[in-house]
Amino acid sequence: MLSFPFQDDYRAWDLQKSHLYKPEQAYHPPTVRFGNPTTFQDDYVPRAAQPRQSFKPGAAAPLSTAPFHGDTSHRRDFVPYELEPKPARPKRPYKPSSQPFQGLTTHRCAFRGLLGSAAKACRVPRQAPRAAPIRPASQRRKKFPFQGRSTTQEDFPEWEACRPREPMRPQQQMPGPSGTFDGVSTFQSHYVPHELVPTASCKPAQAAVRSSSPFDDVTWYSTEFAPKKREVCPASYPSPPGYIFETTNSRGHKFFRKIAPASSSG
């Protein structure tokens, strides 16, 4: 029988089962009903609900036996008065000022400037020395003849170019047609034409229904239309009737005032 190192080194101990120190539960629920009432049960006395008395009036409204005259306090107490026509007060014509406009404001007329000394410059008149340049003095370079060759030309010489080979083309695996093309497709060879059956038209006939009664050519517009007199715009007249010229503003617009109709005295 094979044995593993774990089985050789490990030995099971003979452990005894520990006893529980929890006390045994000796409580048994009571079999009788709990007899201690609560404060709510002692103080609360159930009473029968009594319906409240309704103060809502009945659905049937009381009807008056007196006839309705349609009179109101306004109709009985109101006394109409005739208003007198308001007198037309003439508008004062505009009178331009006789004094020429000087173009001066109150600030220009009342303000007087105070004489003061000229402002002095706050700069320091110290003459600072000019800074000497820090760049090194120019040195004359030696002149060498230009050879016209670079590092790339020396390290990468030109290679002899050879003509590329012909491109590799795949060989055609499907054989081409041996016979001549007759110009007939599969649809043309297998298609069987069928005769079309025309659908019955449900459109009504074009003949209109004619009435036997004569046409009176009368409409609501022709019977109820009342033509009104066309009024001419007052601006088309040089002096509009019923208006009085008042003045002309600076833009050349003329202003007219409508004449109040004379009140008829009885």
mmCIF file of C-alpha atoms in Angstrom:
data_model
loop_
_atom_site.group_PDB
_atom_site.id
_atom_site.type_symbol
_atom_site.label_atom_id
_atom_site.label_comp_id
_atom_site.label_asym_id
_atom_site.label_seq_id
_atom_site.Cartn_x
_atom_site.Cartn_y
_atom_site.Cartn_z
ATOM 1 C CA MET A 1 0.000 0.000 0.000
ATOM 2 C CA LEU A 2 1.374 3.378 -0.992
ATOM 3 C CA SER A 3 1.752 6.049 1.663
ATOM 4 C CA PHE A 4 2.269 9.746 1.184
ATOM 5 C CA PRO A 5 4.635 11.907 3.289
ATOM 6 C CA PHE A 6 1.584 13.755 4.614
ATOM 7 C CA GLN A 7 0.147 10.545 6.018
ATOM 8 C CA ASP A 8 3.510 9.627 7.580
ATOM 9 C CA ASP A 9 4.008 12.966 9.356
ATOM 10 C CA TYR A 10 0.402 13.669 10.341
ATOM 11 C CA ARG A 11 -1.206 11.799 13.202
ATOM 12 C CA ALA A 12 -4.865 12.323 14.090
ATOM 13 C CA TRP A 13 -5.502 13.273 17.697
ATOM 14 C CA ASP A 14 -8.229 11.733 19.783
ATOM 15 C CA LEU A 15 -10.336 14.828 20.532
ATOM 16 C CA GLN A 16 -13.198 14.718 22.961
ATOM 17 C CA LYS A 17 -16.422 16.592 22.213
ATOM 18 C CA SER A 18 -16.789 19.752 24.315
ATOM 19 C CA HIS A 19 -19.877 20.189 26.443
ATOM 20 C CA LEU A 20 -22.212 23.171 25.978
ATOM 21 C CA TYR A 21 -22.312 25.681 28.798
ATOM 22 C CA LYS A 22 -25.651 27.147 27.597
ATOM 23 C CA PRO A 23 -28.391 26.690 30.189
ATOM 24 C CA GLU A 24 -31.331 24.633 29.200
ATOM 25 C CA GLN A 25 -34.443 26.629 28.161
ATOM 26 C CA ALA A 26 -37.184 25.929 30.645
ATOM 27 C CA TYR A 27 -39.642 28.582 29.344
ATOM 28 C CA HIS A 28 -43.065 27.406 28.273
ATOM 29 C CA PRO A 29 -45.559 29.859 26.740
ATOM 30 C CA PRO A 30 -48.784 30.378 28.732
ATOM 31 C CA THR A 31 -51.872 28.592 27.551
ATOM 32 C CA VAL A 32 -54.357 31.194 28.900
ATOM 33 C CA ARG A 33 -55.102 34.612 27.321
ATOM 34 C CA PHE A 34 -53.164 37.679 28.510
ATOM 35 C CA GLY A 35 -55.412 39.423 31.029
ATOM 36 C CA ASN A 36 -53.663 42.765 31.594
ATOM 37 C CA PRO A 37 -55.540 45.433 29.539
ATOM 38 C CA THR A 38 -53.814 48.562 28.207
ATOM 39 C CA THR A 39 -54.557 52.188 29.090
ATOM 40 C CA PHE A 40 -56.354 52.666 25.785
ATOM 41 C CA GLN A 41 -58.588 49.686 26.450
ATOM 42 C CA ASP A 42 -59.400 50.980 29.970
ATOM 43 C CA ASP A 43 -60.183 54.602 28.967
ATOM 44 C CA TYR A 44 -61.743 54.073 25.545
ATOM 45 C CA VAL A 45 -65.458 53.379 25.519
ATOM 46 C CA PRO A 46 -66.846 52.536 22.078
ATOM 47 C CA ARG A 47 -69.868 54.558 21.152
ATOM 48 C CA ALA A 48 -72.263 54.291 18.258
ATOM 49 C CA ALA A 49 -71.725 56.874 15.524
ATOM 50 C CA GLN A 50 -74.595 59.331 15.141
ATOM 51 C CA PRO A 51 -75.200 60.958 11.731
ATOM 52 C CA ARG A 52 -74.851 64.750 11.689
ATOM 53 C CA GLN A 53 -77.770 66.983 10.880
ATOM 54 C CA SER A 54 -77.550 68.331 7.333
ATOM 55 C CA PHE A 55 -77.965 72.099 6.898
ATOM 56 C CA LYS A 56 -78.050 71.868 3.106
ATOM 57 C CA PRO A 57 -81.204 73.361 1.577
ATOM 58 C CA GLY A 58 -83.521 71.229 -0.393
ATOM 59 C CA ALA A 59 -83.017 70.596 -4.057
ATOM 60 C CA ALA A 60 -86.363 72.189 -5.001
ATOM 61 C CA ALA A 61 -85.881 75.974 -5.360
ATOM 62 C CA PRO A 62 -88.810 78.192 -4.311
ATOM 63 C CA LEU A 63 -90.555 79.603 -7.348
ATOM 64 C CA SER A 64 -92.051 83.098 -7.325
ATOM 65 C CA THR A 65 -95.634 83.611 -8.403
ATOM 66 C CA ALA A 66 -95.119 87.288 -9.432
ATOM 67 C CA PRO A 67 -94.367 87.963 -13.108
ATOM 68 C CA PHE A 68 -90.819 88.991 -14.050
ATOM 69 C CA HIS A 69 -90.648 92.576 -15.369
ATOM 70 C CA GLY A 70 -86.942 92.696 -16.152
ATOM 71 C CA ASP A 71 -86.416 95.983 -14.232
ATOM 72 C CA THR A 72 -83.202 96.690 -12.339
ATOM 73 C CA SER A 73 -82.253 99.433 -9.905
ATOM 74 C CA HIS A 74 -80.026 100.939 -12.577
ATOM 75 C CA ARG A 75 -82.873 101.152 -15.062
ATOM 76 C CA ARG A 76 -85.234 102.709 -12.498
ATOM 77 C CA ASP A 77 -82.815 105.197 -10.901
ATOM 78 C CA PHE A 78 -80.577 106.152 -13.842
ATOM 79 C CA VAL A 79 -81.381 109.516 -15.412
ATOM 80 C CA PRO A 80 -79.694 110.135 -18.762
ATOM 81 C CA TYR A 81 -78.108 113.547 -19.230
ATOM 82 C CA GLU A 82 -77.172 115.183 -22.504
ATOM 83 C CA LEU A 83 -73.512 116.061 -22.717
ATOM 84 C CA GLU A 84 -72.618 119.464 -24.066
ATOM 85 C CA PRO A 85 -70.137 119.522 -26.912
ATOM 86 C CA LYS A 86 -66.618 120.183 -25.721
ATOM 87 C CA PRO A 87 -65.358 123.530 -26.986
ATOM 88 C CA ALA A 88 -62.471 123.239 -29.393
ATOM 89 C CA ARG A 89 -59.435 125.052 -28.091
ATOM 90 C CA PRO A 90 -57.179 126.398 -30.829
ATOM 91 C CA LYS A 91 -53.629 125.154 -30.751
ATOM 92 C CA ARG A 92 -50.892 127.699 -30.466
ATOM 93 C CA PRO A 93 -48.820 127.926 -33.601
ATOM 94 C CA TYR A 94 -45.145 127.181 -33.310
ATOM 95 C CA LYS A 95 -42.968 130.289 -33.194
ATOM 96 C CA PRO A 96 -39.249 129.723 -33.701
ATOM 97 C CA SER A 97 -36.799 131.669 -31.524
ATOM 98 C CA SER A 98 -35.472 134.940 -32.907
ATOM 99 C CA GLN A 99 -32.058 134.465 -31.238
ATOM 100 C CA PRO A 100 -29.429 132.511 -33.188
ATOM 101 C CA PHE A 101 -28.266 129.210 -31.729
ATOM 102 C CA GLN A 102 -24.770 129.549 -30.307
ATOM 103 C CA GLY A 103 -24.163 125.861 -29.636
ATOM 104 C CA LEU A 104 -22.985 126.486 -26.030
ATOM 105 C CA THR A 105 -24.080 124.337 -23.107
ATOM 106 C CA THR A 106 -24.454 125.309 -19.451
ATOM 107 C CA HIS A 107 -21.189 123.555 -18.672
ATOM 108 C CA ARG A 108 -19.302 125.534 -21.295
ATOM 109 C CA CYS A 109 -20.776 128.839 -20.161
ATOM 110 C CA ALA A 110 -20.369 128.336 -16.365
ATOM 111 C CA PHE A 111 -17.163 126.268 -16.180
ATOM 112 C CA ARG A 112 -13.914 128.140 -15.804
ATOM 113 C CA GLY A 113 -10.647 126.271 -15.781
ATOM 114 C CA LEU A 114 -8.131 126.836 -12.975
ATOM 115 C CA LEU A 115 -4.590 127.857 -13.840
ATOM 116 C CA GLY A 116 -1.941 125.386 -12.645
ATOM 117 C CA SER A 117 1.698 124.581 -13.162
ATOM 118 C CA ALA A 118 2.761 122.139 -15.795
ATOM 119 C CA ALA A 119 3.428 118.547 -14.736
ATOM 120 C CA LYS A 120 7.055 117.617 -14.220
ATOM 121 C CA ALA A 121 8.606 114.393 -15.376
ATOM 122 C CA CYS A 122 9.458 111.886 -12.594
ATOM 123 C CA ARG A 123 12.195 110.043 -14.527
ATOM 124 C CA VAL A 124 15.842 109.854 -13.045
ATOM 125 C CA PRO A 125 18.255 111.884 -15.403
ATOM 126 C CA ARG A 126 21.098 109.405 -14.749
ATOM 127 C CA GLN A 127 23.000 108.354 -17.850
ATOM 128 C CA ALA A 128 23.695 104.633 -17.679
ATOM 129 C CA PRO A 129 26.756 103.265 -19.544
ATOM 130 C CA ARG A 130 26.054 101.311 -22.664
ATOM 131 C CA ALA A 131 26.264 97.539 -22.237
ATOM 132 C CA ALA A 132 29.079 95.849 -24.072
ATOM 133 C CA PRO A 133 28.157 92.912 -26.364
ATOM 134 C CA ILE A 134 28.862 89.461 -24.927
ATOM 135 C CA ARG A 135 29.149 87.658 -28.252
ATOM 136 C CA PRO A 136 32.676 86.457 -29.142
ATOM 137 C CA ALA A 137 34.775 88.265 -31.659
ATOM 138 C CA SER A 138 34.435 87.044 -35.192
ATOM 139 C CA GLN A 139 37.265 84.776 -36.388
ATOM 140 C CA ARG A 140 38.264 84.396 -39.948
ATOM 141 C CA ARG A 141 37.531 80.928 -41.293
ATOM 142 C CA LYS A 142 39.938 78.998 -43.469
ATOM 143 C CA LYS A 143 38.851 78.489 -47.024
ATOM 144 C CA PHE A 144 38.886 74.957 -48.483
ATOM 145 C CA PRO A 145 37.887 73.975 -51.998
ATOM 146 C CA PHE A 146 34.410 72.420 -52.311
ATOM 147 C CA GLN A 147 34.665 68.760 -53.281
ATOM 148 C CA GLY A 148 30.975 68.252 -54.060
ATOM 149 C CA ARG A 149 30.641 64.935 -52.156
ATOM 150 C CA SER A 150 28.655 64.120 -49.049
ATOM 151 C CA THR A 151 28.605 61.328 -46.492
ATOM 152 C CA THR A 152 25.575 59.756 -48.139
ATOM 153 C CA GLN A 153 27.301 59.607 -51.510
ATOM 154 C CA GLU A 154 30.350 57.925 -49.983
ATOM 155 C CA ASP A 155 28.476 55.356 -47.819
ATOM 156 C CA PHE A 156 25.622 54.545 -50.248
ATOM 157 C CA PRO A 157 27.041 53.911 -53.705
ATOM 158 C CA GLU A 158 24.752 53.502 -56.643
ATOM 159 C CA TRP A 159 23.677 49.958 -57.480
ATOM 160 C CA GLU A 160 23.323 48.615 -60.938
ATOM 161 C CA ALA A 161 19.643 48.478 -61.765
ATOM 162 C CA CYS A 162 18.282 45.436 -63.578
ATOM 163 C CA ARG A 163 15.093 45.107 -65.542
ATOM 164 C CA PRO A 164 12.230 43.568 -63.496
ATOM 165 C CA ARG A 165 10.774 40.274 -64.534
ATOM 166 C CA GLU A 166 7.408 39.944 -66.192
ATOM 167 C CA PRO A 167 4.448 40.043 -63.780
ATOM 168 C CA MET A 168 3.104 36.679 -62.645
ATOM 169 C CA ARG A 169 -0.389 36.201 -63.962
ATOM 170 C CA PRO A 170 -2.715 33.460 -62.707
ATOM 171 C CA GLN A 171 -3.627 30.801 -65.198
ATOM 172 C CA GLN A 172 -7.243 30.584 -66.253
ATOM 173 C CA GLN A 173 -8.790 27.440 -64.764
ATOM 174 C CA MET A 174 -12.260 27.656 -66.334
ATOM 175 C CA PRO A 175 -12.295 26.720 -70.003
ATOM 176 C CA GLY A 176 -13.798 29.266 -72.353
ATOM 177 C CA PRO A 177 -16.973 28.623 -74.356
ATOM 178 C CA SER A 178 -16.467 26.536 -77.458
ATOM 179 C CA GLY A 179 -19.690 27.370 -79.296
ATOM 180 C CA THR A 180 -21.103 30.663 -80.554
ATOM 181 C CA PHE A 181 -23.442 32.801 -78.444
ATOM 182 C CA ASP A 182 -26.998 32.653 -79.777
ATOM 183 C CA GLY A 183 -28.177 35.780 -77.854
ATOM 184 C CA VAL A 184 -30.896 34.020 -75.779
ATOM 185 C CA SER A 185 -30.843 34.336 -71.974
ATOM 186 C CA THR A 186 -32.203 31.880 -69.403
ATOM 187 C CA PHE A 187 -35.181 34.169 -68.711
ATOM 188 C CA GLN A 188 -36.078 34.331 -72.375
ATOM 189 C CA SER A 189 -35.809 30.579 -72.804
ATOM 190 C CA HIS A 190 -37.855 29.624 -69.682
ATOM 191 C CA TYR A 191 -40.379 32.496 -69.491
ATOM 192 C CA VAL A 192 -43.907 31.613 -70.540
ATOM 193 C CA PRO A 193 -46.086 34.694 -71.270
ATOM 194 C CA HIS A 194 -49.626 34.730 -69.900
ATOM 195 C CA GLU A 195 -52.586 36.664 -71.192
ATOM 196 C CA LEU A 196 -53.551 39.625 -68.969
ATOM 197 C CA VAL A 197 -57.120 39.889 -67.717
ATOM 198 C CA PRO A 198 -58.235 43.563 -67.436
ATOM 199 C CA THR A 199 -59.656 44.597 -64.033
ATOM 200 C CA ALA A 200 -63.232 45.837 -63.970
ATOM 201 C CA SER A 201 -63.410 49.608 -63.350
ATOM 202 C CA CYS A 202 -65.499 50.846 -60.408
ATOM 203 C CA LYS A 203 -65.294 54.505 -61.501
ATOM 204 C CA PRO A 204 -68.688 56.163 -62.037
ATOM 205 C CA ALA A 205 -69.694 57.375 -65.447
ATOM 206 C CA GLN A 206 -68.598 60.824 -66.648
ATOM 207 C CA ALA A 207 -72.173 61.931 -67.384
ATOM 208 C CA ALA A 208 -73.218 64.607 -64.837
ATOM 209 C CA VAL A 209 -76.664 64.594 -63.253
ATOM 210 C CA ARG A 210 -78.718 67.363 -64.794
ATOM 211 C CA SER A 211 -81.608 69.116 -63.091
ATOM 212 C CA SER A 212 -84.877 69.797 -64.868
ATOM 213 C CA SER A 213 -85.474 73.143 -63.015
ATOM 214 C CA PRO A 214 -84.045 76.296 -64.628
ATOM 215 C CA PHE A 215 -80.946 77.975 -63.121
ATOM 216 C CA ASP A 216 -81.985 81.283 -61.502
ATOM 217 C CA ASP A 217 -78.386 82.567 -61.012
ATOM 218 C CA VAL A 218 -79.208 83.975 -57.522
ATOM 219 C CA THR A 219 -76.784 83.686 -54.565
ATOM 220 C CA TRP A 220 -76.787 84.972 -50.976
ATOM 221 C CA TYR A 221 -74.113 87.464 -51.906
ATOM 222 C CA SER A 222 -76.163 89.002 -54.703
ATOM 223 C CA THR A 223 -79.318 89.241 -52.533
ATOM 224 C CA GLU A 224 -77.827 90.428 -49.196
ATOM 225 C CA PHE A 225 -74.830 92.507 -50.326
ATOM 226 C CA ALA A 226 -75.332 96.242 -49.837
ATOM 227 C CA PRO A 227 -72.771 98.330 -51.762
ATOM 228 C CA LYS A 228 -71.115 101.098 -49.753
ATOM 229 C CA LYS A 229 -70.004 104.439 -50.982
ATOM 230 C CA ARG A 230 -66.292 104.712 -51.530
ATOM 231 C CA GLU A 231 -64.669 107.426 -49.453
ATOM 232 C CA VAL A 232 -61.807 109.400 -50.907
ATOM 233 C CA CYS A 233 -58.690 109.721 -48.745
ATOM 234 C CA PRO A 234 -58.388 113.295 -47.388
ATOM 235 C CA ALA A 235 -54.661 113.286 -48.158
ATOM 236 C CA SER A 236 -55.403 113.351 -51.902
ATOM 237 C CA TYR A 237 -56.914 116.852 -51.687
ATOM 238 C CA PRO A 238 -54.665 119.956 -51.556
ATOM 239 C CA SER A 239 -57.073 121.315 -48.911
ATOM 240 C CA PRO A 240 -59.142 118.429 -47.393
ATOM 241 C CA PRO A 241 -62.813 119.269 -46.774
ATOM 242 C CA GLY A 242 -63.765 119.258 -43.113
ATOM 243 C CA TYR A 243 -60.190 119.976 -41.931
ATOM 244 C CA ILE A 244 -58.304 123.193 -41.084
ATOM 245 C CA PHE A 245 -54.604 123.599 -41.823
ATOM 246 C CA GLU A 246 -52.547 124.236 -38.691
ATOM 247 C CA THR A 247 -48.798 124.117 -39.333
ATOM 248 C CA THR A 248 -45.923 122.485 -41.185
ATOM 249 C CA ASN A 249 -43.040 120.879 -39.328
ATOM 250 C CA SER A 250 -39.342 120.989 -40.193
ATOM 251 C CA ARG A 251 -39.629 117.907 -42.427
ATOM 252 C CA GLY A 252 -42.359 119.401 -44.574
ATOM 253 C CA HIS A 253 -45.308 117.441 -43.148
ATOM 254 C CA LYS A 254 -48.593 119.338 -43.028
ATOM 255 C CA PHE A 255 -50.878 118.984 -40.013
ATOM 256 C CA PHE A 256 -54.655 119.473 -40.263
ATOM 257 C CA ARG A 257 -57.276 119.647 -37.539
ATOM 258 C CA LYS A 258 -60.754 118.187 -37.967
ATOM 259 C CA ILE A 259 -63.611 120.687 -37.703
ATOM 260 C CA ALA A 260 -66.021 119.827 -34.899
ATOM 261 C CA PRO A 261 -69.642 119.492 -36.109
ATOM 262 C CA ALA A 262 -71.912 122.360 -35.021
ATOM 263 C CA SER A 263 -74.399 121.366 -32.288
ATOM 264 C CA SER A 264 -78.049 121.792 -33.273
ATOM 265 C CA SER A 265 -79.908 123.924 -30.714
ATOM 266 C CA GLY A 266 -83.609 122.992 -30.299
#
